[in-house]
Coordinates of C-alpha atoms in Angstrom, one line a residue:
X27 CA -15.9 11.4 -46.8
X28 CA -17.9 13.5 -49.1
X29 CA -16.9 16.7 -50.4
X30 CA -18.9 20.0 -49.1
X31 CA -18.5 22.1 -51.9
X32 CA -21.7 20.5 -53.5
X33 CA -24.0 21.0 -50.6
X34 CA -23.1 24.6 -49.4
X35 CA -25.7 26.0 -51.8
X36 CA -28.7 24.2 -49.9
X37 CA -27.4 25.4 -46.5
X38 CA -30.1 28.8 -45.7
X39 CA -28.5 32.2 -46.6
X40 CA -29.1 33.3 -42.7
X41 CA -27.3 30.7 -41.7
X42 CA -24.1 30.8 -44.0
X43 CA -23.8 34.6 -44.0
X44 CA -24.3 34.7 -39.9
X45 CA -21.2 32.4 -40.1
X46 CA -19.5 34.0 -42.9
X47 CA -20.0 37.7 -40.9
X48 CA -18.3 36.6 -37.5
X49 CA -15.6 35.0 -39.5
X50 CA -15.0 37.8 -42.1
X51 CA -14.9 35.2 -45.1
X52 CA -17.0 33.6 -47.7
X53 CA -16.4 29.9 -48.1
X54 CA -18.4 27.7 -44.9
X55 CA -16.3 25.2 -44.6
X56 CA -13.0 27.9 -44.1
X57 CA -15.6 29.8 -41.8
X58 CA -15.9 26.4 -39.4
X59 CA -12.3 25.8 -39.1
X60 CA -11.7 29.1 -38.2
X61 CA -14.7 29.3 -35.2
X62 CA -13.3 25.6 -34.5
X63 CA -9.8 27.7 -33.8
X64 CA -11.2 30.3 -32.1
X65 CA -13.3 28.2 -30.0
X66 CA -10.3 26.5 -28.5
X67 CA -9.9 29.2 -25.9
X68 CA -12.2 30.4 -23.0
X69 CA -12.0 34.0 -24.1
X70 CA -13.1 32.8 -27.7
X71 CA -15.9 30.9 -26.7
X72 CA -16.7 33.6 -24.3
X73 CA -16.7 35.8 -27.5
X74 CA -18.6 33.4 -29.6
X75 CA -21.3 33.2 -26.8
X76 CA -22.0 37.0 -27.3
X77 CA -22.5 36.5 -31.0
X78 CA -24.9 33.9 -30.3
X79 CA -23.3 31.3 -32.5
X80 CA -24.3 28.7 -31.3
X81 CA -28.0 28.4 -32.1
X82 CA -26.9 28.5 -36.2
X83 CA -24.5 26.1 -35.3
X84 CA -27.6 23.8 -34.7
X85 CA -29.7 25.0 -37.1
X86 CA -26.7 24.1 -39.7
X87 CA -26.6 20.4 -38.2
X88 CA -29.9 20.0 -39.2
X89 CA -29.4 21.2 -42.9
X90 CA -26.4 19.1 -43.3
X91 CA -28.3 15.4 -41.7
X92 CA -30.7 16.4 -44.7
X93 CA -27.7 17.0 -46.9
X94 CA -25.3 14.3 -45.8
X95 CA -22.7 16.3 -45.9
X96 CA -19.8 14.9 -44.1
X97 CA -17.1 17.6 -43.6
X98 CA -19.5 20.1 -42.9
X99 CA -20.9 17.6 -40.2
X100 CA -18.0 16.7 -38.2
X101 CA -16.5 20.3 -38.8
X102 CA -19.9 21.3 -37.0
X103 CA -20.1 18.8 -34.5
X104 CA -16.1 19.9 -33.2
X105 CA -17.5 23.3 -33.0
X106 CA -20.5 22.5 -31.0
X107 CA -18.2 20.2 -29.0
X108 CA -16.1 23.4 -28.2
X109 CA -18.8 26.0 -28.2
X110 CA -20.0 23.8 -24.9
X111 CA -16.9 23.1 -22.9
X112 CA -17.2 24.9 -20.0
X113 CA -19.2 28.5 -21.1
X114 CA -22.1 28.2 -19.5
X115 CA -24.2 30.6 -21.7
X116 CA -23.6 28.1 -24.6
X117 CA -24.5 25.1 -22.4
X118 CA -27.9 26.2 -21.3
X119 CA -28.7 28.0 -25.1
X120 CA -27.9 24.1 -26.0
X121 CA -30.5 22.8 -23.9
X122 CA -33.0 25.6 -24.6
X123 CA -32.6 25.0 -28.8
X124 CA -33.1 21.1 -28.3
X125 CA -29.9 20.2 -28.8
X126 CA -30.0 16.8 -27.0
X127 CA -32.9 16.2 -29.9
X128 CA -30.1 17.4 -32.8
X129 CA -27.4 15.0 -31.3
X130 CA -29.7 12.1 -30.3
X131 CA -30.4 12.0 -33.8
X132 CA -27.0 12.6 -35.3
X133 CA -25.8 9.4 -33.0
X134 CA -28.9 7.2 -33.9
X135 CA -28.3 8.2 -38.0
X136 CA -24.7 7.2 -37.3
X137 CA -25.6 3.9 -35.8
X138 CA -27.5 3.1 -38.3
X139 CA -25.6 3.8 -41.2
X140 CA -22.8 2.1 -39.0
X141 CA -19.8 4.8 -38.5
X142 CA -16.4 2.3 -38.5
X143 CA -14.6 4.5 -37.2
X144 CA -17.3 5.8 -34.8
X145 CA -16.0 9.3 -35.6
X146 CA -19.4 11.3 -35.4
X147 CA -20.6 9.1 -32.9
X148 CA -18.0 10.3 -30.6
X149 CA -18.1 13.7 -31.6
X150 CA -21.8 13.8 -30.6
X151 CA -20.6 12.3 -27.0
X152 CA -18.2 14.3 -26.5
X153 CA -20.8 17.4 -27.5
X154 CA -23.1 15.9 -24.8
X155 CA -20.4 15.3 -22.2
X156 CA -19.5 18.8 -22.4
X157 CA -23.2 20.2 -21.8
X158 CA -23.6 17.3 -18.8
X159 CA -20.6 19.0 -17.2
X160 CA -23.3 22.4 -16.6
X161 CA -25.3 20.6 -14.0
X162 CA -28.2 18.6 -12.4
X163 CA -30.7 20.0 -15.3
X164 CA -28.5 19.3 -18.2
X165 CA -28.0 16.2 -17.4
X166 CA -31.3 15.4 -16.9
X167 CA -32.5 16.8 -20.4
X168 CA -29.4 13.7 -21.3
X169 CA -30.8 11.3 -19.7
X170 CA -34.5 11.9 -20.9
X171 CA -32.9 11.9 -24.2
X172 CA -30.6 8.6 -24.8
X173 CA -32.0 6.7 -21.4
X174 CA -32.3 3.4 -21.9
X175 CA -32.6 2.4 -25.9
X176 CA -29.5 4.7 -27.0
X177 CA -27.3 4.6 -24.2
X178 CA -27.7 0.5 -24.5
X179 CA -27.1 1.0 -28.1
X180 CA -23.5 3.1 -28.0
X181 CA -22.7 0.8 -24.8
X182 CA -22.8 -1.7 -27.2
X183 CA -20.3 -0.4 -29.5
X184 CA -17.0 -1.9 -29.2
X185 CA -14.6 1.5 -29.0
X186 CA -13.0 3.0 -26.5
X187 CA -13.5 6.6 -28.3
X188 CA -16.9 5.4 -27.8
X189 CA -17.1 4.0 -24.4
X190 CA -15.0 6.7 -22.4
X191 CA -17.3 10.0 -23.1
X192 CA -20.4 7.4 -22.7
X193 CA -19.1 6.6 -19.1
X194 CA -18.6 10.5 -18.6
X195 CA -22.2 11.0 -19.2
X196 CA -23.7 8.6 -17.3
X197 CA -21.3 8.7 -14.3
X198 CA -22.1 12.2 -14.2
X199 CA -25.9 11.9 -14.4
X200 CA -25.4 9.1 -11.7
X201 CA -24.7 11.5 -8.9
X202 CA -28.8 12.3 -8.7
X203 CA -30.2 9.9 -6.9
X204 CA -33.4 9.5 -9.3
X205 CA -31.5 8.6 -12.1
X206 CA -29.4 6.1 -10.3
X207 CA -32.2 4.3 -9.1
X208 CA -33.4 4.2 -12.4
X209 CA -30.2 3.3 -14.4
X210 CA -29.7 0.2 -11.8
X211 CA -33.3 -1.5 -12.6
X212 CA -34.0 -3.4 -15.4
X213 CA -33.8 -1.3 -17.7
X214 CA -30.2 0.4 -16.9
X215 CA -28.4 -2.3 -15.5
X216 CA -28.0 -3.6 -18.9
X217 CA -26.4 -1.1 -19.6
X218 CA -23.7 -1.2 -17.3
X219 CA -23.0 -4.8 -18.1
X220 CA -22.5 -3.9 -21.8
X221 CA -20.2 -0.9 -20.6
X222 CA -18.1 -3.5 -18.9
X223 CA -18.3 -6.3 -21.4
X224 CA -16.6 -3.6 -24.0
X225 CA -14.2 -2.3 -21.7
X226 CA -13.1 -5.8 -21.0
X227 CA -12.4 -6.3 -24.7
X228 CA -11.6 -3.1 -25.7
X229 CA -10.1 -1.4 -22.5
X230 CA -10.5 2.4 -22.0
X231 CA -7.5 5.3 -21.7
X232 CA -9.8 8.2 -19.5
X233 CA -11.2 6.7 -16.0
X234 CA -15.0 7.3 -16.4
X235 CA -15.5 3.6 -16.7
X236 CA -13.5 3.1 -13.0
X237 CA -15.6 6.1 -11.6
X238 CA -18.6 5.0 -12.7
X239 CA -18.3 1.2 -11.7
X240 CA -17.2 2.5 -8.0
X241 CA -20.4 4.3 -7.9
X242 CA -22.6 1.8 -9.4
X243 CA -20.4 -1.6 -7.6
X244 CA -18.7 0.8 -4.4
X245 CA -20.9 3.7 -3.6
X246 CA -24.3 1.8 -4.2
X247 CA -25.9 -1.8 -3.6
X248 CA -25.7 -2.9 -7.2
X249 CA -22.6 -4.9 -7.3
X250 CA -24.2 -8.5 -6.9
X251 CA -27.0 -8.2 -9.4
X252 CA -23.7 -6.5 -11.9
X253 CA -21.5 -9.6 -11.0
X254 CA -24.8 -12.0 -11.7
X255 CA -25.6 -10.4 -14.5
X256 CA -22.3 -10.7 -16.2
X257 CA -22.6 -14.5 -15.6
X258 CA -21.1 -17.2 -18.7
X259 CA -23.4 -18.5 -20.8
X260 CA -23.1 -21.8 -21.9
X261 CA -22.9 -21.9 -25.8
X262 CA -20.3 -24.8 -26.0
X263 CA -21.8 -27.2 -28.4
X264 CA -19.1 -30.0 -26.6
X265 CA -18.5 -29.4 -23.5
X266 CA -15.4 -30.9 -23.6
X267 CA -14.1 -28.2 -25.1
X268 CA -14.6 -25.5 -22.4
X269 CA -11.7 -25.9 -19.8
X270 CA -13.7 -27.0 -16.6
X271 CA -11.7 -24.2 -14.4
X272 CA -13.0 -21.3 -16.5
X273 CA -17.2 -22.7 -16.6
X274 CA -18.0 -21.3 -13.0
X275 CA -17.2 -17.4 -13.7
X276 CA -16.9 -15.3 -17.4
X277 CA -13.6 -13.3 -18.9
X278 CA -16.2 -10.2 -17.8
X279 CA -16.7 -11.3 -14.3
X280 CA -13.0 -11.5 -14.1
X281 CA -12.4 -8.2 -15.7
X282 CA -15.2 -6.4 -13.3
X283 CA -13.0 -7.8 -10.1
X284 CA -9.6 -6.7 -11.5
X285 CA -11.4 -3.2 -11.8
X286 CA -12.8 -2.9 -8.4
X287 CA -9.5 -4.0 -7.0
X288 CA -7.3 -1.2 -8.6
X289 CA -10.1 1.1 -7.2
X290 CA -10.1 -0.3 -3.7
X291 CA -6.4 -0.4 -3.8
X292 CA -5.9 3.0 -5.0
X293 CA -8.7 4.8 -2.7
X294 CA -7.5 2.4 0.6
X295 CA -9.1 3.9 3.5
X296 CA -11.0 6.4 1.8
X297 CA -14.1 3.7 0.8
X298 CA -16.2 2.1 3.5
X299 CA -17.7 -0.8 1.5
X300 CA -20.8 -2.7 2.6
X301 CA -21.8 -5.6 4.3
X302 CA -23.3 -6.8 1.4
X303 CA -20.9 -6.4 -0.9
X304 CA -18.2 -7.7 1.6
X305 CA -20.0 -11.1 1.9
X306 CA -20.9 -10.9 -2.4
X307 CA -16.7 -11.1 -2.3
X308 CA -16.7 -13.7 0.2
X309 CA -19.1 -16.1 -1.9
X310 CA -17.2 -15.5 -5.2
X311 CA -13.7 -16.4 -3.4
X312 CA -15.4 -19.1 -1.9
X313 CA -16.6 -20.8 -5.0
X314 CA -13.2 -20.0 -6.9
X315 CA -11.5 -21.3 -4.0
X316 CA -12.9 -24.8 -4.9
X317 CA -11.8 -24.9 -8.5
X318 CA -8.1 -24.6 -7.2
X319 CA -7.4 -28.0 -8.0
X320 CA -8.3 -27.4 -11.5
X321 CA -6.8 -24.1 -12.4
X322 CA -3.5 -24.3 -14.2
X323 CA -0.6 -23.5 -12.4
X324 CA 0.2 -19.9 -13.4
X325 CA 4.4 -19.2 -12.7
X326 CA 3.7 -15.2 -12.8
X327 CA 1.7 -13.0 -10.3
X328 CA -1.7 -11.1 -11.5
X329 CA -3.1 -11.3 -13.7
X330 CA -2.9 -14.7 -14.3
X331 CA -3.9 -15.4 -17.9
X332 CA -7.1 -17.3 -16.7
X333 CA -10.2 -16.7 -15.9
X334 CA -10.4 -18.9 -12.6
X335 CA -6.8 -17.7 -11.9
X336 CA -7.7 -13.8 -12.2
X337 CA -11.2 -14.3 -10.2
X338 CA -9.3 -16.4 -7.4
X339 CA -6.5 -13.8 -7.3
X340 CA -8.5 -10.6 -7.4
X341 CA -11.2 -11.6 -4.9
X342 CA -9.0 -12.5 -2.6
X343 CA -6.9 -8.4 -2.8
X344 CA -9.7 -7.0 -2.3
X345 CA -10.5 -8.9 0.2
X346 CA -7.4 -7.6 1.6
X347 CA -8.1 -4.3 0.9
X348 CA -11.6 -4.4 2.8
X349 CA -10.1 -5.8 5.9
X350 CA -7.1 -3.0 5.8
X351 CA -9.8 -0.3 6.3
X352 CA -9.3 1.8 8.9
X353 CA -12.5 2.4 10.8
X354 CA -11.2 5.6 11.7
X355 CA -11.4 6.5 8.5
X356 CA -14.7 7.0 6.8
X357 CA -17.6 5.5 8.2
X358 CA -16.7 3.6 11.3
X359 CA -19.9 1.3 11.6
X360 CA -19.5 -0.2 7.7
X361 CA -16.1 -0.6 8.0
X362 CA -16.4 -2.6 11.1
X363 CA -19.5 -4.2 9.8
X364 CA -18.3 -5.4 6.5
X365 CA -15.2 -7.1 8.3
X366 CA -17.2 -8.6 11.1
X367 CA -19.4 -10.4 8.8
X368 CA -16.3 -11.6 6.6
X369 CA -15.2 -13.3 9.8
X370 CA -18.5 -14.6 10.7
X371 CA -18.8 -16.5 7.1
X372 CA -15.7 -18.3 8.1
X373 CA -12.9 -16.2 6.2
X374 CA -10.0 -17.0 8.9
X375 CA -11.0 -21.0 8.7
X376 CA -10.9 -21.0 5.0
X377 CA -7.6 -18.9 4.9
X378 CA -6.0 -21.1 7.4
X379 CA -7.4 -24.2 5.8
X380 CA -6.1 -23.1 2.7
X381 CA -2.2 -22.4 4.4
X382 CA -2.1 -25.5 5.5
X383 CA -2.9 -27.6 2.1
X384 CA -0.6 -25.7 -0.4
X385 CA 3.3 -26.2 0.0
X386 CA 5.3 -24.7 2.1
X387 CA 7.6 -21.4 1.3
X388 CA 11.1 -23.2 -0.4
X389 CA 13.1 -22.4 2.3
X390 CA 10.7 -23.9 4.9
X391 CA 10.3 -27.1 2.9
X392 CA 14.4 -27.3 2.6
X393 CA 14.5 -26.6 6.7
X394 CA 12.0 -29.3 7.0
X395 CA 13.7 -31.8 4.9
X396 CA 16.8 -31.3 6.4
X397 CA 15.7 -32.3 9.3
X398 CA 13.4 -35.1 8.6
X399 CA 16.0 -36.7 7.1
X400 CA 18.4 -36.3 9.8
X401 CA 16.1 -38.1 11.7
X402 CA 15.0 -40.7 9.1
X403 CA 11.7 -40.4 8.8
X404 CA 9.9 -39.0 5.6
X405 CA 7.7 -36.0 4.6
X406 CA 4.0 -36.0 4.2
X407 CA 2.9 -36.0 0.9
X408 CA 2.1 -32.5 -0.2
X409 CA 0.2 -30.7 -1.0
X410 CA -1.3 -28.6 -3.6
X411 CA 0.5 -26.0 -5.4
X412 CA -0.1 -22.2 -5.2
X413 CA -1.7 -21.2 -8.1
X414 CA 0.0 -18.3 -9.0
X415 CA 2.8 -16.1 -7.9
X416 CA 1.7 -14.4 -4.6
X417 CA -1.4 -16.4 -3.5
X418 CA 0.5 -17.3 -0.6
X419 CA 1.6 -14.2 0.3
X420 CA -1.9 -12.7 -0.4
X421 CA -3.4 -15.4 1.8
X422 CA -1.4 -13.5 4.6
X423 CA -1.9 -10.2 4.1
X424 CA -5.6 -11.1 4.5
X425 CA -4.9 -12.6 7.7
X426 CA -2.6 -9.6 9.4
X427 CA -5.0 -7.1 7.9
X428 CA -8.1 -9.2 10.1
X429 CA -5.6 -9.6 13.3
X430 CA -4.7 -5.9 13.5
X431 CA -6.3 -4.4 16.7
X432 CA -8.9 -7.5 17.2
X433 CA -8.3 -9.7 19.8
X434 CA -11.6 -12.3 18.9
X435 CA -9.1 -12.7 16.2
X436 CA -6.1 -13.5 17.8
X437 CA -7.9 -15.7 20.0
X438 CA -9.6 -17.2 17.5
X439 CA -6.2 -17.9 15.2
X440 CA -5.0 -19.2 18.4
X441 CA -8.1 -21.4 19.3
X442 CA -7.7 -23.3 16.1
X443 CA -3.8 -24.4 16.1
X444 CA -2.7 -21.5 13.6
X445 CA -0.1 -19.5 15.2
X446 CA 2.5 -22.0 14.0
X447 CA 1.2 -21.8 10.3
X448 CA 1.4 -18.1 10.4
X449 CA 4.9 -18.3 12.0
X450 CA 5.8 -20.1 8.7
X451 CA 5.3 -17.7 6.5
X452 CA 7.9 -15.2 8.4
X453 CA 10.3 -16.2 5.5
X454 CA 11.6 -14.7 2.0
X455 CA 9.6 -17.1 -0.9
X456 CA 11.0 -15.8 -4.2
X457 CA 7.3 -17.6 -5.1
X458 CA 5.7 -14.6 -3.1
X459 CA 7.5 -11.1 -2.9
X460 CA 7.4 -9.5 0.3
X461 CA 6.0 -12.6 2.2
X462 CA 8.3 -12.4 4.9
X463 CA 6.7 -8.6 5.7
X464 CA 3.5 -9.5 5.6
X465 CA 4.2 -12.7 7.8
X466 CA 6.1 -10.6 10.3
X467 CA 2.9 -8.0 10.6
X468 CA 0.6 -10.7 10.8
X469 CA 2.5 -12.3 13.6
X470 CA 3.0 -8.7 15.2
X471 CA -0.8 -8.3 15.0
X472 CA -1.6 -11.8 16.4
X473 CA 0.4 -10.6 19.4
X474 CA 0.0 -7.2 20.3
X475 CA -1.6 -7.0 23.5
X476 CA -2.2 -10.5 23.7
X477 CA -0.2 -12.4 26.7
X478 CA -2.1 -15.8 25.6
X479 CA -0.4 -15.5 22.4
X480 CA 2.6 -14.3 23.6
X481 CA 2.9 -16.8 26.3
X482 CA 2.2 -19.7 23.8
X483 CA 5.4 -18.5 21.7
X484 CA 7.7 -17.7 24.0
X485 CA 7.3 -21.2 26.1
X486 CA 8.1 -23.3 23.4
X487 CA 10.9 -25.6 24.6
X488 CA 14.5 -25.7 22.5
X489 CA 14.1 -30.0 21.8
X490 CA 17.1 -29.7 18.9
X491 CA 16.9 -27.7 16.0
X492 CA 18.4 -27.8 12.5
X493 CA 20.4 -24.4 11.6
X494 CA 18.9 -22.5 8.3
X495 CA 20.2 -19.1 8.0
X496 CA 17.0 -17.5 6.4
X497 CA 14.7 -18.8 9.2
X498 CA 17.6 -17.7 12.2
X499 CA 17.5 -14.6 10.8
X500 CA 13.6 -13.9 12.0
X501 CA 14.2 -15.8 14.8
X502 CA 12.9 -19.0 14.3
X503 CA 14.2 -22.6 14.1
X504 CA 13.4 -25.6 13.2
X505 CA 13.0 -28.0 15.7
X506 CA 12.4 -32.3 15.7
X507 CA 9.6 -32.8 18.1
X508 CA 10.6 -35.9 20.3
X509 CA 7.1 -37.2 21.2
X510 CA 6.0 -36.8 17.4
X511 CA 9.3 -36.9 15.7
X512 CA 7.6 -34.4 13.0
X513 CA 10.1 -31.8 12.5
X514 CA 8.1 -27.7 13.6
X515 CA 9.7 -23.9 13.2
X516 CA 9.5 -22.4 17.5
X517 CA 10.3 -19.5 18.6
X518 CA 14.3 -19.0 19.2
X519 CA 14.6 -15.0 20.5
X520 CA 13.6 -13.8 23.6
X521 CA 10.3 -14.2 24.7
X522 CA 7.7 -11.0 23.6
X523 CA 7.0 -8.5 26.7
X524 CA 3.5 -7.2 26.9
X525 CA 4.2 -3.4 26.3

């Protein structure tokens, strides 16, 4: 970083002895760091706004790009970044004196000369984030500013120091409905996609990434075209090499699903997402769904470690998490929309489907065993194995989540032979924690005010059963059929009373 003794001398005399004045001293770069201090409280900058310090602060920007003067740069730019955070007098004197012009062309000189450590580049952000935080017309001046060439550009830039105050600026101009509209065509969306490719490898510690992609993926129709745009691109030279489960769906596609999930999961009840968006999910689980078979067995839950395994895993929670919405809540009509048409793209036949081709919880399989051997005849061959810790368990929490409070559903589960496969998964699975409470809601759901369903488990008739302590203990039993001689888990309590 170069030295500012040298380049003091070119800096204007009004400028330097403005400076030197407010800060009784008579060396520039001693004058900065004591504004930077004084600038650190809202009294100071209060003070500093009176003295109009602000408009030299520019005006010595622009001497020192000419100068190249490092120190007295940055120790400008952390002033300016103060001077702006949250005195309005500063902010609008900012927009007045062109100082989106000054920054824009601090951050496109940094990009240029390629700033490794991105240190003036975030500086400059964090200047702008501070002035978008004044309102509609500061933000606008922003956006006219960097939108699209230089937001594309710093988007691009793999740091988080980076990324963060560049998601602050553009979640905040987000909230006019102008710009959105703008920033989501096809020359904004771009954008986005380059926000969340760096975030993916990069990560981020403040949230502006999360709040911006639930208002761009959440809060507006853009979540498709995002996921589509985010798409792998074939650049194997062999093919072989690629691992066939991970060819359908990118590392960023993955990443963007994790990301809506821990939104979704942490805002339950309080977002009504759409219809499209809901059957967007229902087409990605789908098609991940069918690469099951090649996806390698993962032994721990989420995430999974692969890219197949994550966009299986997190499709299907927030899939969940969409048909745990509350119509109460929010807006009744999405909610209740966005579920419907989950269930009429055949989400319970696929779940189902799914239950009964993946093995069976351990101590199911043991109760099952027991008894087909007592009566000498052998298992089926199964099935395929879950593939990851949880997907069984998630798979049922879908399910309860669709049952609760709709009887097409019940009927429907009942309709198609799957009140016995959900009263399998009543059980503790060390494979999937907390299985046996989301099997015991799902099967209080499918009978809550039901008497069809009630009536079909409580007439199931005792034919011999094998004694397994875990299934007893939700009061179920395993039982040898004597027409089929396939061994079944009935009902052993008291029949359920319609309340």
């Amino acid at each position: 970083m170069k030295n500012s003794s040298s380049f003091e001398q070119s800096i204007p005399e009004r400028i330097s002895q403005q400076l030197f004045i407010a800060t009784n001293s008579c060396n520039l770069e001693a004058s900065l760091e004591t504004l930077i201090e004084a600038s650190k409280s809202i009294e100071g900058r209060s003070n500093l706004a009176s003295q109009n310090i602000l408009p030299c602060v520019l005006e010595l920007i622009q001497c020192v790009i000419h100068t190249s003067g490092d120190v007295l740069l940055l120790s400008s730019l952390k002033l300016l970044r103060n001077l702006c955070a949250g005195e309005i007098r500063n902010q609008n004197v900012f927009i007045e004196q062109n100082g989106v012009g000054v920054v824009s062309r601090i951050l496109q000189d940094a990009m240029q000369m390629y700033d490794a450590n991105c240190v003036i580049i975030r500086l400059g952000l964090q200047v702008l984030a501070n002035v978008s935080l004044a309102g509609e017309e500061h933000q606008k001046e922003i956006w006219h500013g960097l939108f699209p060439d230089k937001f594309l550009l710093l988007a691009r830039i793999p740091n988080h120091e980076v990324s963060d105050p560049l998601s602050m600026i553009i979640y905040l101009c987000s909230r006019h409905s102008e710009l959105v509209a703008s920033f989501c065509g096809d020359s904004g969306l771009p954008i986005i996609e380059e926000i969340v490719r760096t975030a993916s490898s990069v990560g981020f510690v403040e949230d502006w990434v999360k709040l911006l992609l639930s208002r761009i993926c959440l809060e507006e129709p853009y979540f498709p075209m995002l996921f589509s745009k985010l798409s792998p691109i074939d650049t194997y030279e062999d093919s072989n090499k690629a691992k066939c489960s991970d060819i359908s769906f990118s590392s960023e596609q993955a990443y963007l699903l994790t990301i809506i999930s821990e939104i979704l999961n942490e805002q339950i009840g309080d977002i009504a997402v759409t219809k499209d968006f809901a059957s967007c999910l229902y087409r990605i689980f789908q098609t991940s769904v069918s690469i099951i078979d090649s996806t390698p067995i993962c032994k721990s839950g989420l995430p999974t470690g692969t890219i197949a395994g994550d966009v299986l895993g997190y499709s299907l929670t927030i899939l969940r998490d969409i048909c745990a919405q509350d119509s109460k809540k929010g807006d009744k009509d999405v909610s209740e929309d966005a579920v419907d048409v989950l269930l009429s793209l055949g989400l319970i036949d696929l779940l189902l489907g799914i239950l009964r081709d993946i093995e069976l919880p351990a101590v199911i399989k043991k109760a099952l065993q027991q008894a087909e051997n007592e009566d000498r005849t052998n298992l089926p061959n199964i099935l395929k194995a879950c593939p990851y810790k949880g997907f069984r368990r998630d798979i049922v929490a879908v399910i309860a989540n669709c049952l609760y409070r709709r009887k097409h559903v019940q009927d429907d589960i009942r309709r198609k032979n799957g009140v016995f496969v959900l009263l399998q998964q009543c059980v503790a699975d060390e494979n999937n924690p907390f299985l046996r409470e989301w099997g015991i809601w799902a099967v209080r759901n499918l009978l809550e005010g039901n008497l069809e369903n009630q009536r079909l488990v409580s007439e199931l008739e005792v034919q011999g059963s094998v004694d397994v302590p875990e299934i007893a203990e939700v009061g179920l039993r395993v039982e040898v059929d004597p027409r089929t001689r396939r061994a079944k888990l009935v009902n052993a309590s008291r029949p359920f009373q319609d309340s």
